[in-house]
CSV table of C-alpha atoms and ligand atoms in Angstrom, one decimal:
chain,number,residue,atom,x,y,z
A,1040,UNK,CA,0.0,0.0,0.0
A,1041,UNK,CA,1.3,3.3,-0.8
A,1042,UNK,CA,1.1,6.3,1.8
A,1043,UNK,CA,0.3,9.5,0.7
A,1044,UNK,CA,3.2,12.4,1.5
A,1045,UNK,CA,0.7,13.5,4.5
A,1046,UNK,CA,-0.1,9.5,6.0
A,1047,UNK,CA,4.1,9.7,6.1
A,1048,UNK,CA,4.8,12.4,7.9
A,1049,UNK,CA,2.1,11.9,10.5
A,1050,UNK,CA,3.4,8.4,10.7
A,1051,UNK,CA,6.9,9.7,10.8
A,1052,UNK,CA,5.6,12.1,13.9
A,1053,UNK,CA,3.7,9.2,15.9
A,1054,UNK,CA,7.3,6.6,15.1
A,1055,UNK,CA,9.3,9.0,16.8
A,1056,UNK,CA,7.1,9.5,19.8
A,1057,UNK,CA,6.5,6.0,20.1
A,1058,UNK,CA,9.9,4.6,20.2
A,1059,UNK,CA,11.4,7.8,21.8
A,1060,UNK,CA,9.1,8.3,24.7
A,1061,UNK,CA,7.0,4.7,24.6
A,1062,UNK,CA,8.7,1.7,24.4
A,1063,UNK,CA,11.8,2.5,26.6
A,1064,UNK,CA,9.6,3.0,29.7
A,1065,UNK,CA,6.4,0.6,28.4
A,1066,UNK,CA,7.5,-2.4,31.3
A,1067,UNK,CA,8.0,0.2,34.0
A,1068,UNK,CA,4.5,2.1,33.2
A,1069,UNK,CA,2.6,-0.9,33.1
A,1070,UNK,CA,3.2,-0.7,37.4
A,1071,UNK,CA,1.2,2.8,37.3
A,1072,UNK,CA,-2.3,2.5,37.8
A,1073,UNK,CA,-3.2,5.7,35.7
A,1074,UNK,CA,-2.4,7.6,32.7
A,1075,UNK,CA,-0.4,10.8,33.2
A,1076,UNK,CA,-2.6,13.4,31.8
A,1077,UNK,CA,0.4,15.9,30.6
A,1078,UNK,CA,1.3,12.8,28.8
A,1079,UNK,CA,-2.1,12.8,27.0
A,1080,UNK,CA,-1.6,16.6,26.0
A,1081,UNK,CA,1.3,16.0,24.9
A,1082,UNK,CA,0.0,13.5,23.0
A,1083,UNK,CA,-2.9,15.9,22.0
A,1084,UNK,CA,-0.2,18.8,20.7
A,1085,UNK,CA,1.2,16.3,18.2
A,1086,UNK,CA,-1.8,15.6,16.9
A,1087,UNK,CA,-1.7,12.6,17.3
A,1088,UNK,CA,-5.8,11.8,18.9
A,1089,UNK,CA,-8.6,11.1,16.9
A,1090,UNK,CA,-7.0,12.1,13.4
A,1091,UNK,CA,-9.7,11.6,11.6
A,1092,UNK,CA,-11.7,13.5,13.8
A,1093,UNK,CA,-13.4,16.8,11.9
A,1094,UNK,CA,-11.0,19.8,11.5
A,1095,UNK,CA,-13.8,22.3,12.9
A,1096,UNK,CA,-13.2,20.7,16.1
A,1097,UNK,CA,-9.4,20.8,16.6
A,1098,UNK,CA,-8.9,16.8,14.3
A,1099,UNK,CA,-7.0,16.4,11.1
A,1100,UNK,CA,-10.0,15.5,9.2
A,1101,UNK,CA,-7.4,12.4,8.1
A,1102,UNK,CA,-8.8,9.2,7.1
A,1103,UNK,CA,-9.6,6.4,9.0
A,1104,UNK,CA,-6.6,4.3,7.1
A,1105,UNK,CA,-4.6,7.2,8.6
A,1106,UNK,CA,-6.0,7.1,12.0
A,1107,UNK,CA,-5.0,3.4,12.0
A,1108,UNK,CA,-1.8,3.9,11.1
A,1109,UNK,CA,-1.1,6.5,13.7
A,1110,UNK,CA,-2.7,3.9,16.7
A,1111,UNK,CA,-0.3,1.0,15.1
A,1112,UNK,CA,2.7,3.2,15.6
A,1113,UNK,CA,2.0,4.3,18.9
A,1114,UNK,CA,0.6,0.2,19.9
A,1115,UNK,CA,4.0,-0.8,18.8
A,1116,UNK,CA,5.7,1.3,21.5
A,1117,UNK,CA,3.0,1.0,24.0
A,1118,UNK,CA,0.1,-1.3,24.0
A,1119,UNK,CA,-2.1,0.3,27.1
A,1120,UNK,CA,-1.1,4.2,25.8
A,1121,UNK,CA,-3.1,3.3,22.2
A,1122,UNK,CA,-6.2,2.4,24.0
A,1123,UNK,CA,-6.1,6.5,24.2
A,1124,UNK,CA,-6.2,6.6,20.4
A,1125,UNK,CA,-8.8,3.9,20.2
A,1126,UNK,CA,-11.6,5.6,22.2
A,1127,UNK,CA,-10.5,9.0,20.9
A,1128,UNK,CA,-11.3,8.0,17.5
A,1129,UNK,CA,-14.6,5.9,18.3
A,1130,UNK,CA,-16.3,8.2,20.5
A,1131,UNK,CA,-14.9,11.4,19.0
A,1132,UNK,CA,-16.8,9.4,15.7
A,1133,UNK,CA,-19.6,9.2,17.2
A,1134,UNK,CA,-20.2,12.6,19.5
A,1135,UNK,CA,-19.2,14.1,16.1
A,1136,UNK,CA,-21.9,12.1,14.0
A,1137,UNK,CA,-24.5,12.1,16.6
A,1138,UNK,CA,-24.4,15.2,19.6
A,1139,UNK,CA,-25.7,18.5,18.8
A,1140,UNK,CA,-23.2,20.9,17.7
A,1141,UNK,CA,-22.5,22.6,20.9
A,1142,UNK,CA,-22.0,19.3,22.7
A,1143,UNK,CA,-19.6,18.1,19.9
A,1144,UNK,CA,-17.8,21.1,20.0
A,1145,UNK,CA,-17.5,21.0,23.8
A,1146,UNK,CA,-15.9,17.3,24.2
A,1147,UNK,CA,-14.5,16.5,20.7
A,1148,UNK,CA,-11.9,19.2,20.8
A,1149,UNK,CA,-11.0,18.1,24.4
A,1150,UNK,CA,-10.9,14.4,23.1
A,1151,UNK,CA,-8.7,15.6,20.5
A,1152,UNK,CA,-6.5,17.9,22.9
A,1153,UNK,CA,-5.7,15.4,25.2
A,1154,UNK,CA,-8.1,16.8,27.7
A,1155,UNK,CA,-10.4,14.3,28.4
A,1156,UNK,CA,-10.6,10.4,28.0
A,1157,UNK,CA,-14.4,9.5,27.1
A,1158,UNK,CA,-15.4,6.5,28.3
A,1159,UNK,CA,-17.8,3.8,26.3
A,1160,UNK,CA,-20.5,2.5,28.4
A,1161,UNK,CA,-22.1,-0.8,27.2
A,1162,UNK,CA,-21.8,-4.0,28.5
A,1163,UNK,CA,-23.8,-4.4,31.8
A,1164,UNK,CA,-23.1,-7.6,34.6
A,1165,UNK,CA,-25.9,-9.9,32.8
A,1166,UNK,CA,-23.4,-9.4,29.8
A,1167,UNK,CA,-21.4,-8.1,26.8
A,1168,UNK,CA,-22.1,-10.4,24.0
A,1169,UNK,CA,-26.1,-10.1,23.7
A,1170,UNK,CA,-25.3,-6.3,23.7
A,1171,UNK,CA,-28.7,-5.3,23.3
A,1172,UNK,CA,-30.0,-7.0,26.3
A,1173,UNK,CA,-29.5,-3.8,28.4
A,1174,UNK,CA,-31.1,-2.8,31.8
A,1175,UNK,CA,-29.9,0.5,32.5
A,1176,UNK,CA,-33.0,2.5,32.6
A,1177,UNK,CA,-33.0,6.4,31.3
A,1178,UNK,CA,-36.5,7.5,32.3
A,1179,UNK,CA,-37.4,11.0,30.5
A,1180,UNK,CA,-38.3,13.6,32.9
A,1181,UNK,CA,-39.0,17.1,31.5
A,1182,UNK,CA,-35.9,18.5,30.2
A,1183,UNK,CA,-33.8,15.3,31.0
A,1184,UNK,CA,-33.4,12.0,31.9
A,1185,UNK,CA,-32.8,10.0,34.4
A,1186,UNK,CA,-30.3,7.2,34.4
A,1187,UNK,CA,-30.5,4.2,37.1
A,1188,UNK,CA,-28.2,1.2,36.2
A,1189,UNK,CA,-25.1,-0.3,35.9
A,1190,UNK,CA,-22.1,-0.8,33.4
A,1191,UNK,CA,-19.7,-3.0,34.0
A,1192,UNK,CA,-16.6,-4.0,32.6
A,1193,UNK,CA,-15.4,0.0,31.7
A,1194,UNK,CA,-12.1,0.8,30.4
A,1195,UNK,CA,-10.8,4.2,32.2
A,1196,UNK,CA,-13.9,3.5,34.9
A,1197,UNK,CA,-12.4,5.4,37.0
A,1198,UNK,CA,-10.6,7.8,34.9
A,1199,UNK,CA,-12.9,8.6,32.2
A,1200,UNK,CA,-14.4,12.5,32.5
A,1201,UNK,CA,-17.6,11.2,30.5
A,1202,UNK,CA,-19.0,8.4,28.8
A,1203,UNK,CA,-21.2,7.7,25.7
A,1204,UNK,CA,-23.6,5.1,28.0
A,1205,UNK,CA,-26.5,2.9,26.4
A,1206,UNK,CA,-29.6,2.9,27.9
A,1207,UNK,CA,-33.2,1.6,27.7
A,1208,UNK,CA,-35.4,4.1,26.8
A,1209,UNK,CA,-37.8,1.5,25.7
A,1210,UNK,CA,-39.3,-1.8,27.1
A,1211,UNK,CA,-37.4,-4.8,27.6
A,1212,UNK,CA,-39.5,-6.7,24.9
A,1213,UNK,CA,-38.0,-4.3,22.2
A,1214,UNK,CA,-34.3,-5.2,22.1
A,1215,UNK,CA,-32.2,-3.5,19.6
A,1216,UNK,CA,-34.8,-0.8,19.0
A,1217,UNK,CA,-35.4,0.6,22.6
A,1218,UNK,CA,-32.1,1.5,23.2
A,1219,UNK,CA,-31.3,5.4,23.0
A,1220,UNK,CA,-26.9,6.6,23.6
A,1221,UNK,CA,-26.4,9.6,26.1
A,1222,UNK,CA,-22.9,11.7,26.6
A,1223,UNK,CA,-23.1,11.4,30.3
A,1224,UNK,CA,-20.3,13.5,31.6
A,1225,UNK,CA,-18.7,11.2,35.0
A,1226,UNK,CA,-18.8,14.2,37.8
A,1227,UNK,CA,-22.6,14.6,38.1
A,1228,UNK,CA,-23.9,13.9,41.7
A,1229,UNK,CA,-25.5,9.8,41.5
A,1230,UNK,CA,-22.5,8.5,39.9
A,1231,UNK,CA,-20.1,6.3,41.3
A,1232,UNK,CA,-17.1,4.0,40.3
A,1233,UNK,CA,-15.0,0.7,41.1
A,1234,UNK,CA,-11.9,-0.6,39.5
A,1235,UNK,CA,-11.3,-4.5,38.9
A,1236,UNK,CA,-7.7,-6.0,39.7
A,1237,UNK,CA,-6.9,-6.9,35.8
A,1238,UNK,CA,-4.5,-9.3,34.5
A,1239,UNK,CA,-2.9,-6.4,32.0
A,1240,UNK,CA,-3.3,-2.8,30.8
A,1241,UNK,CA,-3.1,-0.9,34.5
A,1242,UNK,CA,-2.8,2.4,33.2
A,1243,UNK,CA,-6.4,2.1,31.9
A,1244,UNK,CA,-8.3,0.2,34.2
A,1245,UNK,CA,-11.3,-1.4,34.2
A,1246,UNK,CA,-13.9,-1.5,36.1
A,1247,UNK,CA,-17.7,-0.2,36.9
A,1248,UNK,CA,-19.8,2.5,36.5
A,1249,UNK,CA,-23.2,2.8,38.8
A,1250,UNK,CA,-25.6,5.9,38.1
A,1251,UNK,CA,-28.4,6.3,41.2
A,1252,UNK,CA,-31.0,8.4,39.7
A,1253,UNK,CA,-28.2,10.4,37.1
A,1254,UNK,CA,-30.0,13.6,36.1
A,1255,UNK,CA,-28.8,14.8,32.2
A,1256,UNK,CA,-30.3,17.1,30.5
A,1257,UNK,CA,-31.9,15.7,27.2
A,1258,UNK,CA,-30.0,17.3,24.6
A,1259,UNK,CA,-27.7,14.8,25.8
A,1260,UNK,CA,-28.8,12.3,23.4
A,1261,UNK,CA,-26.8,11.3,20.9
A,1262,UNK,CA,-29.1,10.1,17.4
A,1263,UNK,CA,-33.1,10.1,17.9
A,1264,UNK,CA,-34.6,8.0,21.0
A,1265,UNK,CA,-34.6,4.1,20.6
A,1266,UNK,CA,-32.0,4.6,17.9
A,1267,UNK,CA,-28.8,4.5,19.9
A,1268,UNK,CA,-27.8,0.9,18.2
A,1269,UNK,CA,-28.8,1.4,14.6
A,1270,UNK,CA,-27.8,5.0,14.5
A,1271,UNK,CA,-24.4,5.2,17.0
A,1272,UNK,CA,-23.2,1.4,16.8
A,1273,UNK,CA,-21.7,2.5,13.7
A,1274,UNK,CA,-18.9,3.4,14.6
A,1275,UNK,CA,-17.8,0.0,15.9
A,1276,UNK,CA,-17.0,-1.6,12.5
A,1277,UNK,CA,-14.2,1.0,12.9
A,1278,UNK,CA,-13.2,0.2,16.3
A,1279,UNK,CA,-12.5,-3.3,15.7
A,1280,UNK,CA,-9.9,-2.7,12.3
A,1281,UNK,CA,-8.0,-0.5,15.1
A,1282,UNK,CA,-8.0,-2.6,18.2
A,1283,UNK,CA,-6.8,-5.5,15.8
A,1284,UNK,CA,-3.9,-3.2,14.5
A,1285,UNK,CA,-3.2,-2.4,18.1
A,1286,UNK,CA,-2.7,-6.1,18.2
A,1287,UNK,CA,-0.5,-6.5,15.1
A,1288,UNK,CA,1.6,-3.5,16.2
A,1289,UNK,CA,2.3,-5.3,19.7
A,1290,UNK,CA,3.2,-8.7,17.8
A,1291,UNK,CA,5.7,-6.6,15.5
A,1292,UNK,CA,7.5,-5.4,18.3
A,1293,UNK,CA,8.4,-9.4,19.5
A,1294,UNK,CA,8.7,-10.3,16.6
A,1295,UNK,CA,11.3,-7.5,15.7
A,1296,UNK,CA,13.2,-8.4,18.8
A,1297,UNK,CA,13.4,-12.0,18.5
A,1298,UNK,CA,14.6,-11.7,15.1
A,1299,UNK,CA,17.6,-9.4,16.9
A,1300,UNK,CA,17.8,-12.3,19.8
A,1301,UNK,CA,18.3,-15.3,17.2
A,1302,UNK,CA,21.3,-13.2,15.5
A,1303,UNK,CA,22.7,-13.0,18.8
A,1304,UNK,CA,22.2,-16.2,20.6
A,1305,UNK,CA,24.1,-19.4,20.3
A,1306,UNK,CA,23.2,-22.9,20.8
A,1307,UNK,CA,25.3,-26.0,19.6
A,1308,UNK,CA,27.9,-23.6,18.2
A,1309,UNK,CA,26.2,-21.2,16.3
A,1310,UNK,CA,23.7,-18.3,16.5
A,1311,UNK,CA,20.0,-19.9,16.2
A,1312,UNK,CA,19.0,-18.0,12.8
A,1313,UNK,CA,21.1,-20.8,11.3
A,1314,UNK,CA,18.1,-23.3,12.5
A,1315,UNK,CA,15.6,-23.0,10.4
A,1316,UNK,CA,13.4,-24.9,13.2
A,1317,UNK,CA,13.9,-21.2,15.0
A,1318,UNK,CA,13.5,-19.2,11.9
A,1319,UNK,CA,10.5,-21.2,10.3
A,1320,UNK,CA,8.0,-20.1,12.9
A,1321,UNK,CA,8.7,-16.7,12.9
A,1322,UNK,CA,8.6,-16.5,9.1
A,1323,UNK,CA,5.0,-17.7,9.7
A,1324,UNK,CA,4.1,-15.2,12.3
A,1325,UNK,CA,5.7,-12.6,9.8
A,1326,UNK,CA,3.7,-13.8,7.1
A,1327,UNK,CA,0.0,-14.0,9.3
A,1328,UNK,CA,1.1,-11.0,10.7
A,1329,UNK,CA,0.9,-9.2,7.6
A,1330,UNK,CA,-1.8,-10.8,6.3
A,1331,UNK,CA,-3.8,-9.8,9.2
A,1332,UNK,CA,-2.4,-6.1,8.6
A,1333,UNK,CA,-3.1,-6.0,5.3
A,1334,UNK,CA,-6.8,-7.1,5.6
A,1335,UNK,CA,-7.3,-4.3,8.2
A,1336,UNK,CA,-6.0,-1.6,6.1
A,1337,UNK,CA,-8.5,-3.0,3.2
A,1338,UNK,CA,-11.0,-2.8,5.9
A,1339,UNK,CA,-10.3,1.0,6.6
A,1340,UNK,CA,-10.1,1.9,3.2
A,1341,UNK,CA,-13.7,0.3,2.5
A,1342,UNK,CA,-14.5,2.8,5.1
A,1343,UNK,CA,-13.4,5.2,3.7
A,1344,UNK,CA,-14.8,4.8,0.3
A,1345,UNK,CA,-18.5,4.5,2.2
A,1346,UNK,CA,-18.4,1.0,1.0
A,1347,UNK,CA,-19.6,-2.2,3.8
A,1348,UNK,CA,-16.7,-3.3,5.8
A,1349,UNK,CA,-19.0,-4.7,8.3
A,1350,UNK,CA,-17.8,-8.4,7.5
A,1351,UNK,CA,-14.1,-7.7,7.0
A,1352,UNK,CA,-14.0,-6.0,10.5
A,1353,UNK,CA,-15.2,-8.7,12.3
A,1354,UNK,CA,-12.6,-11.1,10.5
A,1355,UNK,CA,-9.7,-8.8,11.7
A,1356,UNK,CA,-11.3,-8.0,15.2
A,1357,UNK,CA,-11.1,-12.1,15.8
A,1358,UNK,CA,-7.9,-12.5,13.5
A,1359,UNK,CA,-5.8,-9.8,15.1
A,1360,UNK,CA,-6.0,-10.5,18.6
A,1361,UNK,CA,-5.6,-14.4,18.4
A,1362,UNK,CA,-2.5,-14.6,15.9
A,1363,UNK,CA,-0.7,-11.7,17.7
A,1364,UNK,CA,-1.2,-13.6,21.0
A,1365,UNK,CA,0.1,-16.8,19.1
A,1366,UNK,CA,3.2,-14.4,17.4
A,1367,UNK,CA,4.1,-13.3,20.8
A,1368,UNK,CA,3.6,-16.9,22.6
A,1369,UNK,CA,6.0,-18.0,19.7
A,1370,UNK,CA,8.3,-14.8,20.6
A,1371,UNK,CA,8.6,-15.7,24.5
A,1372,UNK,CA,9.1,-19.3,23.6
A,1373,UNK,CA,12.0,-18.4,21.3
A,1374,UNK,CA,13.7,-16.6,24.1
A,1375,UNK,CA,14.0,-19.4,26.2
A,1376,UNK,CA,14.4,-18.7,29.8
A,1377,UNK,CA,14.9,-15.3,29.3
A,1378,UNK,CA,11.8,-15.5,27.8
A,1379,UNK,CA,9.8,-16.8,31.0
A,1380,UNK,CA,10.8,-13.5,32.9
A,1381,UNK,CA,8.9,-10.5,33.5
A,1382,UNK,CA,11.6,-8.5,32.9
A,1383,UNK,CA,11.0,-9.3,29.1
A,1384,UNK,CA,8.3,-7.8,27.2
A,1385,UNK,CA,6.5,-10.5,25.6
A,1386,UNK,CA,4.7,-11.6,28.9
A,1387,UNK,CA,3.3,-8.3,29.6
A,1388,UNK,CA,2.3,-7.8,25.6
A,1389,UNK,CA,0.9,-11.5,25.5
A,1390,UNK,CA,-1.7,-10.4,28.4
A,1391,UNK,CA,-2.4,-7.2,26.6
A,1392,UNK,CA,-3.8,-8.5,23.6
A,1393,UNK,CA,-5.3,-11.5,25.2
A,1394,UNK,CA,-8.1,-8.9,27.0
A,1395,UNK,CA,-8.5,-7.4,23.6
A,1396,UNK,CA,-9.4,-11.4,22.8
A,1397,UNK,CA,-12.5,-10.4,24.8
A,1398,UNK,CA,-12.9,-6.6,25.1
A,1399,UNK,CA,-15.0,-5.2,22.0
A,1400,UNK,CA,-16.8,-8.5,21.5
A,1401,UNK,CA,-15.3,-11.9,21.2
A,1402,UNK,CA,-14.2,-14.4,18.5
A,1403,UNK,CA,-17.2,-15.9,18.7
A,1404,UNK,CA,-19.2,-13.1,18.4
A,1405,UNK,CA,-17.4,-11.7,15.4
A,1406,UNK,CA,-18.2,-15.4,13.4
A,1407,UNK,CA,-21.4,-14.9,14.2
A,1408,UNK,CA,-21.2,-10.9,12.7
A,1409,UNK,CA,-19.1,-12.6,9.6
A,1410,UNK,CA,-22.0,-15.8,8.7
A,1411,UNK,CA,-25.0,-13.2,9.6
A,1412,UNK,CA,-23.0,-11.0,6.5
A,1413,UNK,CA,-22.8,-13.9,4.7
A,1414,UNK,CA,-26.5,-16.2,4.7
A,1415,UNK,CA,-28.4,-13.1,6.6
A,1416,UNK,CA,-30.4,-13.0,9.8
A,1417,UNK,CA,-30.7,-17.2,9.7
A,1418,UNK,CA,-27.3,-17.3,11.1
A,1419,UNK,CA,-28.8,-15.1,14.2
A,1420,UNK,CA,-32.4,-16.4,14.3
A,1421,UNK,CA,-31.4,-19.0,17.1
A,1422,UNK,CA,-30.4,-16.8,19.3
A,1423,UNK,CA,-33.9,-14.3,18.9
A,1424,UNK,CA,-35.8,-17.4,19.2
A,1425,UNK,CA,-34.5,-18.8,22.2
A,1426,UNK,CA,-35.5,-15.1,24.2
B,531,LIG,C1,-9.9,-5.5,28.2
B,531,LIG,C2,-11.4,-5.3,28.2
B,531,LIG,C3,-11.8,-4.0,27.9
B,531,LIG,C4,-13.2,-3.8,27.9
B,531,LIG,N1,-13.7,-2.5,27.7
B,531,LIG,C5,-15.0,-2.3,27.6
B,531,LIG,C6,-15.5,-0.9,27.5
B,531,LIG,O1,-14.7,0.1,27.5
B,531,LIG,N2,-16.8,-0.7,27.5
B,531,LIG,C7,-17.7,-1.8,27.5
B,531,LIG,O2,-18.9,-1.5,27.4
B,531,LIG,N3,-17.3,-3.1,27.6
B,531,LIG,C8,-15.9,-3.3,27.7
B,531,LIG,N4,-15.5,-4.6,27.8
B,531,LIG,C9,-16.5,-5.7,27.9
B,531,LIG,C10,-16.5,-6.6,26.7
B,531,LIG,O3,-17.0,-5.9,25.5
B,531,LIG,C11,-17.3,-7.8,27.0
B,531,LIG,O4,-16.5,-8.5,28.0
B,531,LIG,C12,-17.5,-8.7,25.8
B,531,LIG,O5,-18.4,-8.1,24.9
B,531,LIG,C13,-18.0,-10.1,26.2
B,531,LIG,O6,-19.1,-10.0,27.1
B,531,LIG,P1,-19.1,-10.8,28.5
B,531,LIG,O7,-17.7,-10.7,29.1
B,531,LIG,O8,-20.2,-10.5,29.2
B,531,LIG,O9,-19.1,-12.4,28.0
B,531,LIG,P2,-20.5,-13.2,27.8
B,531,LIG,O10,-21.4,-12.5,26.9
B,531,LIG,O11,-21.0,-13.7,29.1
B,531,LIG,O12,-19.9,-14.5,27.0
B,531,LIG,C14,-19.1,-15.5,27.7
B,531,LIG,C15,-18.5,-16.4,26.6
B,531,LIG,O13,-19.6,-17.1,25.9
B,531,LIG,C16,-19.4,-16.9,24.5
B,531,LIG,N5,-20.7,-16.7,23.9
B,531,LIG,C17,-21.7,-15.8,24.3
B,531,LIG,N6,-22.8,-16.0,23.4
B,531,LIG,C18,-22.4,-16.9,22.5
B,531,LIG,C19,-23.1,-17.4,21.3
B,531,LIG,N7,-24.3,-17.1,20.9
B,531,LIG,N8,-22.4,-18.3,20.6
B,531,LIG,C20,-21.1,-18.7,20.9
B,531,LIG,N9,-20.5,-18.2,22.0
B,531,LIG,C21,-21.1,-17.3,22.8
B,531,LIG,C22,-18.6,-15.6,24.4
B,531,LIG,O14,-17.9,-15.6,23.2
B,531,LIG,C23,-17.6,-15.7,25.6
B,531,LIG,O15,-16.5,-16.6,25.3
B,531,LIG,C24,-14.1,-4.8,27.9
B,531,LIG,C25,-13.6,-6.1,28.2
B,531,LIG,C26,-12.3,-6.4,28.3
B,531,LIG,C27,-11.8,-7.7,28.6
């Protein structure tokens, strides 16, 4: 794929950040528990949040291939840091697409600036995969709504300043189509949060979100009531080519280093890049690696042409996550004892993308986006059936 002179040089910016002030200090700031914020401005005052994010509100008004170039550059250098990059472009997507011009205004160019990290509310305890099986209630009252309810399961729970939350505005019996999105900004009086111990990605956090009798004013809504999955869910089919080059990008940075190791190391008299029982698998992992790359660039690019990508998103959202855990699992093994030592990098990266195995929907879920795309509805109708 060729990059245009201005994909380059914003590549070129986010490279520079990403080895210079990422990856030497990735182990050690996986043992904070939050994200500096000067290190999101900083972040912000490159340019390098939500890229593709509309120019009248601080973005670049780049292209989605761009803004997933930019989050693989910065994922290679920092797994947990990117997550910053992920939600910036998805939410700043969807405020953009959906809010009223004065909210959009109001938090995209923060989003963009580093200022604030939005949070997205959706999964509840019940669960994450029947997404539309929601309980949290927003009850119109007047001039607002009121929000009762829990999500669960939050990235940045307890560091997000607002959240895009899904809520029933309907009844139960409707599903899908009485469910109505709200920008819900975290400091009003009825909210409260908790943090889970996680196995990876500490400077995010996870955790939940309770809102007792949350009072929002109504042109808080994003997209018309009962419409928050068909209009806002939109954005997801973008979401999930990131978080899988996220997942690539972590994978190249084993892989890169093992290749460096097997120069290095000797066993039986010479370095091991003379076995090709040590160079063979990683040639693989080089080879699905790009594969996987590839298809999520052809993924953005459909996106970016206003073509369906809906299929080819799913593919990479289950692709990317499994064969970077399976690249770095090869990594680690390939560094022997050293490998098996947490002052390596492959044990921390082979947690990270393992949550992104589950976090935006999981393999099973995207087979089941992929055969729907394929034979329609029939691939889904069990599941409606057995509610
Ligand atoms: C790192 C991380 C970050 C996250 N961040 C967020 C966030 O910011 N916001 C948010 O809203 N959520 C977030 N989540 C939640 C995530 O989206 C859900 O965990 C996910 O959608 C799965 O839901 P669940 O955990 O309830 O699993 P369940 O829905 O209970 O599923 C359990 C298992 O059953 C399988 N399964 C379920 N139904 C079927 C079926 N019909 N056929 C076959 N298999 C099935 C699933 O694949 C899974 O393996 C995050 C999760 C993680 C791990």
């Amino acid at each position: 794929m060729l990059l245009t002179e201005d994909q380059q040089a914003l590549r070129d910016v986010a490279r520079r950040f990403s080895r210079e002030k990422l990856l030497p200090r990735h182990q050690a700031r996986d043992k904070e528990s939050i994200i500096e914020r000067s290190f999101l401005r900083e972040m912000g005052s490159l340019g390098l949040i939500g890229v593709d994010l509309p120019e009248e509100y601080g973005g670049l008004g780049a292209s989605s291939l761009t803004a997933g170039l930019i989050i693989e550059e910065l994922a290679y250098g920092d797994f947990s840091v990117s997550y910053v990059q992920l939600l910036g472009s998805l939410m700043g997507s969807i405020i953009a697409r959906n809010a009223n011009p004065e909210l959009a205004s109001e938090w995209v160019s923060k989003i963009i600036a580093g200022e604030a990290i939005m949070g997205l509310g959706l999964t509840e305890p019940r669960g994450g995969s029947d997404a539309a099986n929601l309980l949290l209630k927003a009850r119109r009252e007047g001039d607002e709504y009121v929000l009762n309810g829990e999500k669960s399961s939050i990235s940045f729970s307890d560091q997000a300043d607002a959240m895009v939350v899904f809520a029933r505005t309907g009844k139960p019996e409707d599903g899908a189509r009485g469910v109505s999105a709200f920008l819900v900004p975290l400091t009003l009086p009825g909210v409260q949060r908790t943090r889970s111990s996680d196995v990876a990605s500490h400077i995010v956090g996870r955790g939940s979100v309770f809102f007792d009798d949350v009072r929002i004013p109504a042109d808080h809504r994003l997209g018309d009531e009962g419409k928050g999955f068909t209009q806002v869910m939109q954005g997801f089919d973008f979401s999930r080519a990131l978080i899988a080059l996220q997942c690539v990008a972590a994978a190249q940075a084993s892989l890169d280093e093992t290749w460096e190791y097997v120069k290095e190391r000797e066993a039986f008299g010479a370095p091991l890049a003379q076995y090709q029982g040590v160079t063979f698998p990683l040639v693989e992992c080089e080879a699905l690696i790009a594969a996987t790359r590839q298809l999520c660039y052809h993924a953005l690019e459909l996106r970016d042409a206003g073509q369906p990508h809906t299929a080819e998103a799913a593919m990479v959202k289950w692709m990317g996550p499994k064969t970077a855990f399976d690249t770095i699992h090869q990594c680690l093994l390939t560094f022997g004892h050293y490998g098996w030592s947490t002052d390596l990098p492959h044990q921390q990266r082979l947690r990270e993308v393992m949550g992104l195995e589950i976090g935006d929907g999981t393999a099973q879920v995207m087979k089941l986006i992929v055969a729907r795309e394929r034979v329609g509805r029939i691939a889904v109708q069990y599941l409606q059936e057995k509610k």
